[in-house]
Short mmCIF file of C-alpha atoms and ligand atoms in Angstrom, two decimals:
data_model
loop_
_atom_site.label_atom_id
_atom_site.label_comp_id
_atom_site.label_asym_id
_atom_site.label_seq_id
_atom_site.Cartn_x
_atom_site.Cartn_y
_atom_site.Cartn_z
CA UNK A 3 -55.29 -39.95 -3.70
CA UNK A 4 -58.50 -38.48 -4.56
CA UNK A 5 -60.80 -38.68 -8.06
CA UNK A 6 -63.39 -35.93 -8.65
CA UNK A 7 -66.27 -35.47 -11.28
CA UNK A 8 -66.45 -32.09 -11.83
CA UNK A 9 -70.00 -31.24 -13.68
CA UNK A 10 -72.42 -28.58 -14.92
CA UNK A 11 -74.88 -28.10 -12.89
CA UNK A 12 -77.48 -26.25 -15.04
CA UNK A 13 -77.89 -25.83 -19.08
CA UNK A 14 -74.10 -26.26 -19.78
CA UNK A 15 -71.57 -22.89 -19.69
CA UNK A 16 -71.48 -22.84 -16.12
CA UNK A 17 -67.66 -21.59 -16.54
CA UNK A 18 -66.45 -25.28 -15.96
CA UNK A 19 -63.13 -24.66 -17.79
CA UNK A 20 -62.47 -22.13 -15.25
CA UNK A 21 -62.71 -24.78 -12.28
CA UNK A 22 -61.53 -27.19 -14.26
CA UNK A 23 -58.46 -25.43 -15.09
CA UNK A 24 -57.98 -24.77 -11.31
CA UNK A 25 -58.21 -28.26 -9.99
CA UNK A 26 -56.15 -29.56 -12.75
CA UNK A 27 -53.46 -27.95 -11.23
CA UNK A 28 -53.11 -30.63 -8.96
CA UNK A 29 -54.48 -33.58 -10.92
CA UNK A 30 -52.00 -36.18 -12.84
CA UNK A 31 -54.75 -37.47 -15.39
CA UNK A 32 -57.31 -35.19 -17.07
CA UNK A 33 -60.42 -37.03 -18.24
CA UNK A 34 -62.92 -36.11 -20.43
CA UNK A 35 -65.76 -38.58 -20.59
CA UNK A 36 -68.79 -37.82 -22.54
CA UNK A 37 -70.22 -35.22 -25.19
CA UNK A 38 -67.82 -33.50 -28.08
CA UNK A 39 -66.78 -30.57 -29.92
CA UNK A 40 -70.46 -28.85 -29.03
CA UNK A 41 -68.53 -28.20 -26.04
CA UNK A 42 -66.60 -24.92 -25.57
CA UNK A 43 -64.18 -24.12 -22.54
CA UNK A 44 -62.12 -20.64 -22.46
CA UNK A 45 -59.37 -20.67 -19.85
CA UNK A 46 -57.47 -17.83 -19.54
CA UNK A 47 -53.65 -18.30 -18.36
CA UNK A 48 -51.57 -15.31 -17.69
CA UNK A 49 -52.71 -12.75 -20.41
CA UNK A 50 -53.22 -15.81 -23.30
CA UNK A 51 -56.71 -17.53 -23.26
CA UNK A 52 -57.37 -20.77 -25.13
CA UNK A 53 -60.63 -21.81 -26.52
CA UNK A 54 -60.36 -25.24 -25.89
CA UNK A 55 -63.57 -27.85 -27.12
CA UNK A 56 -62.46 -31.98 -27.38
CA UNK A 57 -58.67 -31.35 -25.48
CA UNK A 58 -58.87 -31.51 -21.63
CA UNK A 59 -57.42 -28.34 -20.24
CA UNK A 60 -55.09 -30.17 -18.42
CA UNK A 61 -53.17 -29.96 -21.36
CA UNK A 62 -52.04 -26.83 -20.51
CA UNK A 63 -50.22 -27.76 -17.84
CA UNK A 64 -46.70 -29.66 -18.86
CA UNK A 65 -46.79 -33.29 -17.73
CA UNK A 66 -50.97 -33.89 -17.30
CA UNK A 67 -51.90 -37.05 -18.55
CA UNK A 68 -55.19 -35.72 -20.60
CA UNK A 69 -57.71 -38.38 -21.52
CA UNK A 70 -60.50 -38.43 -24.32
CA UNK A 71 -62.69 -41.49 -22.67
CA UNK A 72 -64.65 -43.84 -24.79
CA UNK A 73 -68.19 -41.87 -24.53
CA UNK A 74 -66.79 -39.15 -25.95
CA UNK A 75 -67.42 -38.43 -30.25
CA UNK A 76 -64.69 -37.41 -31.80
CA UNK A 77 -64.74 -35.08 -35.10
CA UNK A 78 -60.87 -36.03 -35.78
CA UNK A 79 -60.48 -32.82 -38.07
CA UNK A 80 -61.74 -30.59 -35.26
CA UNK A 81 -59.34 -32.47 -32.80
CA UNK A 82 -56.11 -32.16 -35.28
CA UNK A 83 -56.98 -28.37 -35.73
CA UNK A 84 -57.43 -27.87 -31.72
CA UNK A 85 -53.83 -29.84 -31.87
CA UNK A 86 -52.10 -27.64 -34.02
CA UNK A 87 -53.11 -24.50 -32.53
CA UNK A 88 -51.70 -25.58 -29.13
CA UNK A 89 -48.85 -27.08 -31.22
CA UNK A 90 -48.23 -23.16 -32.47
CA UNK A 91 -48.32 -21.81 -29.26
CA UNK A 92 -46.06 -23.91 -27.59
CA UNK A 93 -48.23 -26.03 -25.71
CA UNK A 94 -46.58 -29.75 -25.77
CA UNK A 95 -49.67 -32.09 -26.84
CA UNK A 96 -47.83 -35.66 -26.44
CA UNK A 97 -49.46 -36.67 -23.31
CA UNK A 98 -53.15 -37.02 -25.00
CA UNK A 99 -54.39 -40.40 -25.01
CA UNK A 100 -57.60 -40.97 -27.04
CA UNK A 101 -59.74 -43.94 -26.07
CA UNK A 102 -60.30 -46.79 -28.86
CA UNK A 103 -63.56 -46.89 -28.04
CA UNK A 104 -64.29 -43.60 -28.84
CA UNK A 105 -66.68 -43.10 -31.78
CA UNK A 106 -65.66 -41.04 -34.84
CA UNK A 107 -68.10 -38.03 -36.47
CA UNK A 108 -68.05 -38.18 -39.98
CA UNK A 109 -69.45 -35.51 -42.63
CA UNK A 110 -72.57 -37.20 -43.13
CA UNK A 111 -73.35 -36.58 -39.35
CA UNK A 112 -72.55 -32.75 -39.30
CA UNK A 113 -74.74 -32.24 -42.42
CA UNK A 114 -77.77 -34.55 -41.17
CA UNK A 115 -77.65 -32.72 -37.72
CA UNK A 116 -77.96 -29.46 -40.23
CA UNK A 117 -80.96 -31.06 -42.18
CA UNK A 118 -82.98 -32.19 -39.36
CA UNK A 119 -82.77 -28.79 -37.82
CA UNK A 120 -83.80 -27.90 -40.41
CA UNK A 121 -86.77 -30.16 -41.28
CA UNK A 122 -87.69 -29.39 -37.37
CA UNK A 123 -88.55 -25.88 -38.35
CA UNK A 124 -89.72 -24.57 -35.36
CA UNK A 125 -89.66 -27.03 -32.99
CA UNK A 126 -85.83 -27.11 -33.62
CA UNK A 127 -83.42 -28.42 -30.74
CA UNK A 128 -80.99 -25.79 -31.27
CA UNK A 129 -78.57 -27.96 -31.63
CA UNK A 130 -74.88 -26.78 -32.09
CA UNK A 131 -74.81 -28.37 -35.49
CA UNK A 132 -71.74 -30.22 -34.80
CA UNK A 133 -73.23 -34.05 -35.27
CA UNK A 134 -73.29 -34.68 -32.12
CA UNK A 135 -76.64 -36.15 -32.21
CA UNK A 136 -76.12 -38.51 -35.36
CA UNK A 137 -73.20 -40.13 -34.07
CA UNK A 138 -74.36 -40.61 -30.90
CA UNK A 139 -77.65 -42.09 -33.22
CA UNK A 140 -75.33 -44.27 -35.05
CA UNK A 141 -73.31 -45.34 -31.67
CA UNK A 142 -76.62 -46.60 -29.88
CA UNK A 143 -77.94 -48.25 -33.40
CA UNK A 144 -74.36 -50.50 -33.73
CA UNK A 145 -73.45 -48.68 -36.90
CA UNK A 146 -70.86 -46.38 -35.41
CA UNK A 147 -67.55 -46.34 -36.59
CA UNK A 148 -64.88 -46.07 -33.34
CA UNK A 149 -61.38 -44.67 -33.45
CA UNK A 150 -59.93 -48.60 -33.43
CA UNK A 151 -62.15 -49.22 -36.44
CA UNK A 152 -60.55 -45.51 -38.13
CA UNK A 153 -57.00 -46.21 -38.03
CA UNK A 154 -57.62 -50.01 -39.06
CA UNK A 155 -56.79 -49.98 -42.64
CA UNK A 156 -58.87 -53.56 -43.22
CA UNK A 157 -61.96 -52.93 -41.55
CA UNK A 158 -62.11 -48.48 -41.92
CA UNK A 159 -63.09 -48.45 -46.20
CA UNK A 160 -65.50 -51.72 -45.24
CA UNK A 161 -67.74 -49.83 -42.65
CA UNK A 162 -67.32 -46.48 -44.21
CA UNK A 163 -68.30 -47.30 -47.68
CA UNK A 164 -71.57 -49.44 -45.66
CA UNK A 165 -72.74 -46.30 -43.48
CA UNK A 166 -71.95 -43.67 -46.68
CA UNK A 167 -74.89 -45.58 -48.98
CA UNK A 168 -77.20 -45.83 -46.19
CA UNK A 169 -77.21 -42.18 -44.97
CA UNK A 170 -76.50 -40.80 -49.06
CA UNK A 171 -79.76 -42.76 -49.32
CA UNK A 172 -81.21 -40.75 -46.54
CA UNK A 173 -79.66 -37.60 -47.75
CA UNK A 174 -80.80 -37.35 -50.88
CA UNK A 175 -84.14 -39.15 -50.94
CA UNK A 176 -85.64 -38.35 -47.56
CA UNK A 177 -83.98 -34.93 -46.69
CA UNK A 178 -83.46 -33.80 -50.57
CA UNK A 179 -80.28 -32.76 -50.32
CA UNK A 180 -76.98 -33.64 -52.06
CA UNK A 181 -75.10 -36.78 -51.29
CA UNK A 182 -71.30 -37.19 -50.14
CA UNK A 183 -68.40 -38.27 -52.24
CA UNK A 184 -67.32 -41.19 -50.70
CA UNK A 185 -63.30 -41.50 -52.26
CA UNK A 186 -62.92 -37.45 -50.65
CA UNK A 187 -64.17 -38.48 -47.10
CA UNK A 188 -62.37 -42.22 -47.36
CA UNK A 189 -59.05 -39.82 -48.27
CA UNK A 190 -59.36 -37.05 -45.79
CA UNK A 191 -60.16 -39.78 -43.20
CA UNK A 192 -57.09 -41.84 -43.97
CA UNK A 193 -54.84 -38.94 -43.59
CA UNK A 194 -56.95 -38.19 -40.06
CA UNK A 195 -56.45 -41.65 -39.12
CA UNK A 196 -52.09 -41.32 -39.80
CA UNK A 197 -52.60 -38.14 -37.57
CA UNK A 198 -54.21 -39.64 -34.66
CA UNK A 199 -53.52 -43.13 -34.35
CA UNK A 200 -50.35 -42.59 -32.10
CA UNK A 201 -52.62 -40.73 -29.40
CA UNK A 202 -54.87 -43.77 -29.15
CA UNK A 203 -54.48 -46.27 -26.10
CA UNK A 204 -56.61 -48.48 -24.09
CA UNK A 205 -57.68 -45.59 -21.63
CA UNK A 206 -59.68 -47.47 -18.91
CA UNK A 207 -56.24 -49.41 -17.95
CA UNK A 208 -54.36 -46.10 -17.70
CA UNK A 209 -57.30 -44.40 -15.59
CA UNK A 210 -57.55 -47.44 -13.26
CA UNK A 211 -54.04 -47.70 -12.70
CA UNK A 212 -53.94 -44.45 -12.02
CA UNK A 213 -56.57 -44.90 -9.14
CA UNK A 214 -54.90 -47.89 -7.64
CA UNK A 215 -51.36 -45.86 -7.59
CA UNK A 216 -53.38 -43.19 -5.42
CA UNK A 217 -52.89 -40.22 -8.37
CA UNK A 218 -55.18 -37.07 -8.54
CA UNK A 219 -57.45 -38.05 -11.50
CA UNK A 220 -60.01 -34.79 -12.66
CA UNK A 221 -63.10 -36.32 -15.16
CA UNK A 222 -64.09 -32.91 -16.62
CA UNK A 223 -67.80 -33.16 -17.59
CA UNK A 224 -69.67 -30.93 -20.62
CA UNK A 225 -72.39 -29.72 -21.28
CA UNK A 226 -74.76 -29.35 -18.07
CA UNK A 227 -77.34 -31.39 -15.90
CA UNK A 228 -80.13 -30.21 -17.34
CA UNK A 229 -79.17 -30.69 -21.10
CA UNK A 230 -78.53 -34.39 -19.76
CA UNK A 231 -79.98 -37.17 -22.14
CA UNK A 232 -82.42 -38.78 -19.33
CA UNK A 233 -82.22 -36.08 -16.76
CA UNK A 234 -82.31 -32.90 -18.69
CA UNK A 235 -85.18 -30.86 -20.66
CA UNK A 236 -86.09 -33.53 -23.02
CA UNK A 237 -86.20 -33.20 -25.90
CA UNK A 238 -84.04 -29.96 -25.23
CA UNK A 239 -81.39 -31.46 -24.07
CA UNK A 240 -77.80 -33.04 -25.95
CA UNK A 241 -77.32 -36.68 -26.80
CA UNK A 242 -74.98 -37.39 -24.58
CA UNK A 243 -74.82 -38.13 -20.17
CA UNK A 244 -73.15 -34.80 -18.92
CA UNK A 245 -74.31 -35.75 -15.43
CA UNK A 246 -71.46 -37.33 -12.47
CA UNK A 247 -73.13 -41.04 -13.18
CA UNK A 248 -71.94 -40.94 -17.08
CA UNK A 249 -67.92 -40.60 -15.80
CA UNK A 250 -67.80 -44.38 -15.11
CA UNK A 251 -69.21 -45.43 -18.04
CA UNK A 252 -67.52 -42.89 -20.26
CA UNK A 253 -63.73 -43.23 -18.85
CA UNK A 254 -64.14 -47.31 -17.90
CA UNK A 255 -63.73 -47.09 -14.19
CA UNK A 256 -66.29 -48.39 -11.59
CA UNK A 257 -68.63 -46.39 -9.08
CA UNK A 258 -66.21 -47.33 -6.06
CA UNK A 259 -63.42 -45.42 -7.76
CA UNK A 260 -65.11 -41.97 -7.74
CA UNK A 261 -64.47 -39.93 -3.77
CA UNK A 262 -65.84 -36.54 -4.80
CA UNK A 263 -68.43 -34.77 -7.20
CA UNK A 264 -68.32 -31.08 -7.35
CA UNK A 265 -71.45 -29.48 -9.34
CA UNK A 266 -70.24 -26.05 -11.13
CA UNK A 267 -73.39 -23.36 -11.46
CA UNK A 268 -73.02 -19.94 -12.52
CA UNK A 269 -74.09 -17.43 -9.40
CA UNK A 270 -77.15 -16.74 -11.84
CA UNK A 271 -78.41 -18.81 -14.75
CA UNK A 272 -77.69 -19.11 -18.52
CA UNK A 273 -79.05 -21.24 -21.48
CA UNK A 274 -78.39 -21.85 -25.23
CA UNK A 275 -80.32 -23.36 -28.03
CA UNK A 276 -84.08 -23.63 -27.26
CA UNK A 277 -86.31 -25.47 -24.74
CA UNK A 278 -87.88 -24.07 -21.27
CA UNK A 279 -86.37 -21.67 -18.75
CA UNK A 280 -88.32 -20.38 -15.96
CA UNK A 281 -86.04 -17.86 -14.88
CA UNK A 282 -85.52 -16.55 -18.02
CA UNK A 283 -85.18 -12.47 -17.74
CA UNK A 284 -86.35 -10.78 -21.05
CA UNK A 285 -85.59 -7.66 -19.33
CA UNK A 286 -82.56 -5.22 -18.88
CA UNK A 287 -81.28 -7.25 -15.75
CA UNK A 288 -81.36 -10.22 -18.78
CA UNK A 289 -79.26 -7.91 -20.83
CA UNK A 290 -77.37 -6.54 -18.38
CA UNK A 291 -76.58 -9.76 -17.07
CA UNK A 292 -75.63 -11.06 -20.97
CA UNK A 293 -73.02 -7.72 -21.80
CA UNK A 294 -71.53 -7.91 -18.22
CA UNK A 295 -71.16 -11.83 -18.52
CA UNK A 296 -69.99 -11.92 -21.77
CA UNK A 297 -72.59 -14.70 -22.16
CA UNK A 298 -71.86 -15.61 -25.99
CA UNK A 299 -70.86 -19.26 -27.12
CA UNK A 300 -67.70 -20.26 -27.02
CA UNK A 301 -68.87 -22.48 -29.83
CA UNK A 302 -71.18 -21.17 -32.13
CA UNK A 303 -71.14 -17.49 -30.39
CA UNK A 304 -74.48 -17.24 -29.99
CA UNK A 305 -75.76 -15.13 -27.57
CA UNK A 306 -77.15 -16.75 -24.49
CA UNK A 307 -80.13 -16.86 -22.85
CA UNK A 308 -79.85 -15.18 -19.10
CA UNK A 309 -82.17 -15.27 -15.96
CA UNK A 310 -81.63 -16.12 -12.18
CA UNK A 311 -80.15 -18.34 -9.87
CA UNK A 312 -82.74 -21.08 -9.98
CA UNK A 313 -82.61 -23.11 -6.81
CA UNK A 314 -84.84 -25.86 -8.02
CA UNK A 315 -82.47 -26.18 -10.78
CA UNK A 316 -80.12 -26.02 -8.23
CA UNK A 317 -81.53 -29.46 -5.62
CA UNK A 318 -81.49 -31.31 -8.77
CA UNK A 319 -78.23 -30.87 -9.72
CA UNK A 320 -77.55 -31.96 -6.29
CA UNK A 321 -79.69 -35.07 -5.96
CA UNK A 322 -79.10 -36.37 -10.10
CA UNK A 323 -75.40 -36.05 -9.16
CA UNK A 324 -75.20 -36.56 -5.94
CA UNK A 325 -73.12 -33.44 -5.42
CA UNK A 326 -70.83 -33.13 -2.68
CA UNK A 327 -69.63 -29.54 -3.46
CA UNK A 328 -70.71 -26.71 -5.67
CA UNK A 329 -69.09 -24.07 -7.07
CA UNK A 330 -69.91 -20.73 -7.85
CA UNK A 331 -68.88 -18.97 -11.31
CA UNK A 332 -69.11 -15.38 -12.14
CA UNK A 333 -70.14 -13.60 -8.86
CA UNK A 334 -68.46 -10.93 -10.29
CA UNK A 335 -71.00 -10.51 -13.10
CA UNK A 336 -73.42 -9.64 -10.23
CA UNK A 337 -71.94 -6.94 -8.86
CA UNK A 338 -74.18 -2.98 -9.88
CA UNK A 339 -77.49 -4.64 -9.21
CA UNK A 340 -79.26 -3.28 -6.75
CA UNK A 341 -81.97 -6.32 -5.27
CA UNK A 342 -80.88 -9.95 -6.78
CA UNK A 343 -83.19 -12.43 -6.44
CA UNK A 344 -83.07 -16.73 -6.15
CA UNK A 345 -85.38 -19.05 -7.14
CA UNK A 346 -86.41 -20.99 -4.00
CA UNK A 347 -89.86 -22.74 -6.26
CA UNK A 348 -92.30 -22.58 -8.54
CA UNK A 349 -95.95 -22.34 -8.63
CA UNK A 350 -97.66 -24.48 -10.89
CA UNK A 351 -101.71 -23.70 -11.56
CA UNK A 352 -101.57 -22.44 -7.75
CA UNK A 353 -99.80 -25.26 -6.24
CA UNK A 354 -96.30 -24.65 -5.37
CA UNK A 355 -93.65 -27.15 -7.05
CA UNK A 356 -90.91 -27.56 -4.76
CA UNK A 357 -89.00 -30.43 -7.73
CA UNK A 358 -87.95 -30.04 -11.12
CA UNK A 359 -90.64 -31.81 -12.60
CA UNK A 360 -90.61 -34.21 -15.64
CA UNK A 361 -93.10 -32.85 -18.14
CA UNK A 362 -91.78 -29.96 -20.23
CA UNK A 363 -95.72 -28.70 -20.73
CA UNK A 364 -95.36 -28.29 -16.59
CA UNK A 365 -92.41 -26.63 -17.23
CA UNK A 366 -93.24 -23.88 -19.59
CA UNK A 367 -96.32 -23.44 -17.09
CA UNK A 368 -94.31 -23.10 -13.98
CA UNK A 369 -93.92 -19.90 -12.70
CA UNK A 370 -90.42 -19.21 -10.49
CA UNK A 371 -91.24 -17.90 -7.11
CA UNK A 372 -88.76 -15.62 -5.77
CA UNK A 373 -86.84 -14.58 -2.57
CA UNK A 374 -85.51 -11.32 -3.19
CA UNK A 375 -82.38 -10.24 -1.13
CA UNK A 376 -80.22 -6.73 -1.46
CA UNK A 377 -77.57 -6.36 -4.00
CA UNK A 378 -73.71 -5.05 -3.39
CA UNK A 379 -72.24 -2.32 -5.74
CA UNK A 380 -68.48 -3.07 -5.25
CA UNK A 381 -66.22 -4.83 -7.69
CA UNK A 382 -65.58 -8.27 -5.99
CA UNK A 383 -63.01 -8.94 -8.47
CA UNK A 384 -60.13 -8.98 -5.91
CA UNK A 385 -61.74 -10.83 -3.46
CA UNK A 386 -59.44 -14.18 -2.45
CA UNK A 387 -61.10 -14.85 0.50
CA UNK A 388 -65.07 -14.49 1.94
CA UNK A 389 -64.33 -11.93 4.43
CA UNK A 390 -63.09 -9.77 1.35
CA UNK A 391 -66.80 -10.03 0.03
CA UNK A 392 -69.82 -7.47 0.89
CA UNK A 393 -72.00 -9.11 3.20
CA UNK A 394 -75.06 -8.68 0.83
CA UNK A 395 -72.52 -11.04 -1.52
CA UNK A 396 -71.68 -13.03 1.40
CA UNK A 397 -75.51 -13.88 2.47
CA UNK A 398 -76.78 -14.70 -1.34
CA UNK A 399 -73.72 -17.58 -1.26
CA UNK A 400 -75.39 -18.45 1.74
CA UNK A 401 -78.63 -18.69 0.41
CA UNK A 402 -77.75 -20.35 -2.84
CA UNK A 403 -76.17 -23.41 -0.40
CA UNK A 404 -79.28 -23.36 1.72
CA UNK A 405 -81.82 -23.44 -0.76
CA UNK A 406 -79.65 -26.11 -3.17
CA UNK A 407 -78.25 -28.30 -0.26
CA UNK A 408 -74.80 -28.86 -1.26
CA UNK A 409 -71.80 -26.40 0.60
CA UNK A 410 -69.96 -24.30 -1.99
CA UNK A 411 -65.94 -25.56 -1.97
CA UNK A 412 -65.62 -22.48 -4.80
CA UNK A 413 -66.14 -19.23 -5.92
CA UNK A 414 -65.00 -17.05 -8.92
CA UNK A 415 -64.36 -13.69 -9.17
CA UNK A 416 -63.32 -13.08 -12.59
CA UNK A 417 -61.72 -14.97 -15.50
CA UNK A 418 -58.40 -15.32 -14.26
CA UNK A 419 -57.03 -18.47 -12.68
CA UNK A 420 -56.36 -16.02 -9.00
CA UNK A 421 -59.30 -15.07 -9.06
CA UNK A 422 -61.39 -17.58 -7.20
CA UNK A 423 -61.94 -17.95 -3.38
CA UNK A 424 -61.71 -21.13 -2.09
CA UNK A 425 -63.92 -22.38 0.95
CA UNK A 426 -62.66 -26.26 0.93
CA UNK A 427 -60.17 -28.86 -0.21
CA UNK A 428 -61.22 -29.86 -3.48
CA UNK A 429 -59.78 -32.73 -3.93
CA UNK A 430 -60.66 -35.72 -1.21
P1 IMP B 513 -76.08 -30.68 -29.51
O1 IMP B 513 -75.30 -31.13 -28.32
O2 IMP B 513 -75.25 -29.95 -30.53
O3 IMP B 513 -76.90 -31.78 -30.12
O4 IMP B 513 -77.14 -29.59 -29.00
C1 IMP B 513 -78.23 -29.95 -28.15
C2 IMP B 513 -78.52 -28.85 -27.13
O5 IMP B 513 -77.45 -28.79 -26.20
C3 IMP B 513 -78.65 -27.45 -27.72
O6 IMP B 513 -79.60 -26.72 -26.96
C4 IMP B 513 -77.27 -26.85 -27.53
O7 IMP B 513 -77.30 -25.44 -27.46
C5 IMP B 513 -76.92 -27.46 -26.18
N1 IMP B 513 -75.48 -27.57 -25.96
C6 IMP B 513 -74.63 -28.47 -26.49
N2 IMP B 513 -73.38 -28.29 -26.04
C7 IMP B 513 -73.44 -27.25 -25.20
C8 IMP B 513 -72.47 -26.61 -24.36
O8 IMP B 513 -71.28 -26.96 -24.31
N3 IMP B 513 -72.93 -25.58 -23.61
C9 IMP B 513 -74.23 -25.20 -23.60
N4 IMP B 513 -75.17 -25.77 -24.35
C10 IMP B 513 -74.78 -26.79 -25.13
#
């Protein structure tokens, strides 16, 4: 039996959907423990490709246990619509289970994550827009409403009708905007609530049964390292733990139950939404990089930010998450360029920096210092094994494991589920 964390190892849109899709193959329980519908994973199966944001994408797969853990927010009309549309396409949905714990995003946390953006001018966060932040708010200030507390028909109008005059209050007097009819969200919640409540279940007992019976259990992690709440590019960063630590807490299990943590990094670097990124190419390579990459949100399709491999990036990822594995996305994306370059430090006011550091003013000061090695011209799209790569392909995997410290169990070619090269056992 074996349990990985599988997490992004830089700004989030590493391709973990992709990898995830893969190992869930051969997983039994599918766990999603943290973040919410900001997140967006395509997987492509056959010639259909789902855009998948709160399901795990074990669901594609007939007979996955798929788990929405307890640190995860839920936006239960985002969930239902995600449900129907694998619903029309034939994908059987009955084996979600959706933790009680879980806490519920209302309309009054979409439109203050809107406001405050707004407000923020332009020292926005870039947020997705999705509430993510206000629930999570409302979670850590003990005024969050769970998915035991929706479906409870005694205790739901109580709490809702307490929260909606506290943040109408805030709407309209502190943010001037309009205020929320409570009877329409009560209604459309109920009717949520009727939807849902068969999917809920005391997850933690189903996860750690699932441990002790020696199953395959995948947590699936969103969102990236960097855009983790303490670890990340705060204030840059989500509201939520994307990083390996957060699985236990999120799912219910303990440390001792976790054998594996495999960090997923693109084979150069991307970022959404603002904040600092030293690698950052405002150049054609950036845009070439962006059109060949297709590097657009699954979410809110905007276009990402591109730049290098960044290796310091990289050694965190490693060390916060204590990564056993990593695994490299996109290589294909690469492939035309004729030097590609890594990361290996940066140089701050003439010292050289050899850590991510804490301070974002560092940050924005730090200049990457580069190692520069050839590029390859041919289409690696078919390659299924290293030997099928060029060696100029072959030595920058190399030197992305050197300089990052953690082996690379994976690399993908292309979109497709075949198209990956694998270099270890993934699972323990
Ligand atoms: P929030 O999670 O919507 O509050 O957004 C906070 C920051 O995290 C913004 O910079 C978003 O662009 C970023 N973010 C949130 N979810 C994702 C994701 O799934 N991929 C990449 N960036 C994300």
């Amino acid at each position: 039996m074996s349990t990985v964390v599988l997490i992004g190892a830089q700004w989030g849109d590493e391709g973990k959907g992709k990898v995830t899709d893969f190992l869930a193959e051969k997983a039994d329980l599918v766990v999603r423990y943290q973040g919410g519908n900001n997140a967006g994973h395509t997987v492509v199966v056959g010639d259909r490709e789902f855009k998948l944001h709160l399901i795990p994408s074990g669901i594609l797969y007939p007979g996955k246990i798929c788990i929405i853990g307890s640190g995860v927010v839920i936006d239960p009309e985002v969930l239902i619509k995600e449900l129907e549309s694998l619903q029309r396409r034939g994908i059987n949905t009955e084996n979600l289970r959706i933790s009680q714990r879980a806490h519920v995003i209302f309309p009054y946390h979409r439109l203050l994550d809107q406001v405050e953006e707004g407000r923020k001018g332009e020292n926005k966060i870039g947020t997705t827009c999705r509430g993510i932040g206000p629930a999570y708010m409302d979670k850590s200030a003990r005024v969050g409403i769970r998915m035991v507390d929706l479906v409870d028909r005694e205790v739901f109008a109580g709490l809702l009708e307490r929260n909606m005059e506290g943040k109408n209050h805030l709407l309209t007097k502190v943010y001037d905007s309009d205020a929320l009819d409570l009877n329409s969200v009560l209604g459309a919640y109920a009717s949520y609530a009727e939807t849902l409540k068969k999917y809920l279940a005391d997850v933690s007992i189903i996860i750690n049964d699932a441990t002790k019976q020696g199953k395959n259990v995948l947590f699936e992690g969103a969102q990236g390292t960097l855009l983790d709440l303490d670890h990340g590019t705060y204030p840059y960063v989500t509201s939520s733990h994307p990083t390996a630590g957060a699985a236990c807490l999120g799912a219910g299990i303990g440390p001792t139950r976790i054998d594996r943590v495999i960090g997923v990094a693109k084979a150069y670097t991307t970022r959404v939404g603002e904040g600092p990124f030293p690698t950052e190419l405002n150049d054609d390579v950036g845009t070439f990089i962006q059109n060949r990459g297709g590097e657009f949100g699954t979410t809110t399709g905007r276009p990402r930010r591109c730049g290098w491999f960044d290796g310091v990036v990289g050694r965190y990822a490693v060390r916060i998450n204590g990564l056993d594995y990593l695994a490299i996305t996109k290589l294909d994306v690469l492939s035309g360029l004729e030097k590609v370059k890594i990361c290996t430090s940066y140089r701050y006011r003439g010292e050289l920096m050899e850590e991510f550091p804490a301070s974002l003013r560092v940050l924005k000061e730090c200049v990457p210092v580069y190692e520069e090695l050839p590029g390859w011209q041919e289409d690696v799209s078919g390659a299924r094994s290293l030997e099928d790569l060029p060696s100029a392909a072959r030595k920058y995997l190399e030197r992305i494991e050197e300089i990052s410290g953690a082996p690379i169990a994976l690399v993908g070619v292309g979109s497709r589920r075949s198209q990956t090269i694998l270099t270890a056992s993934l699972y323990a």
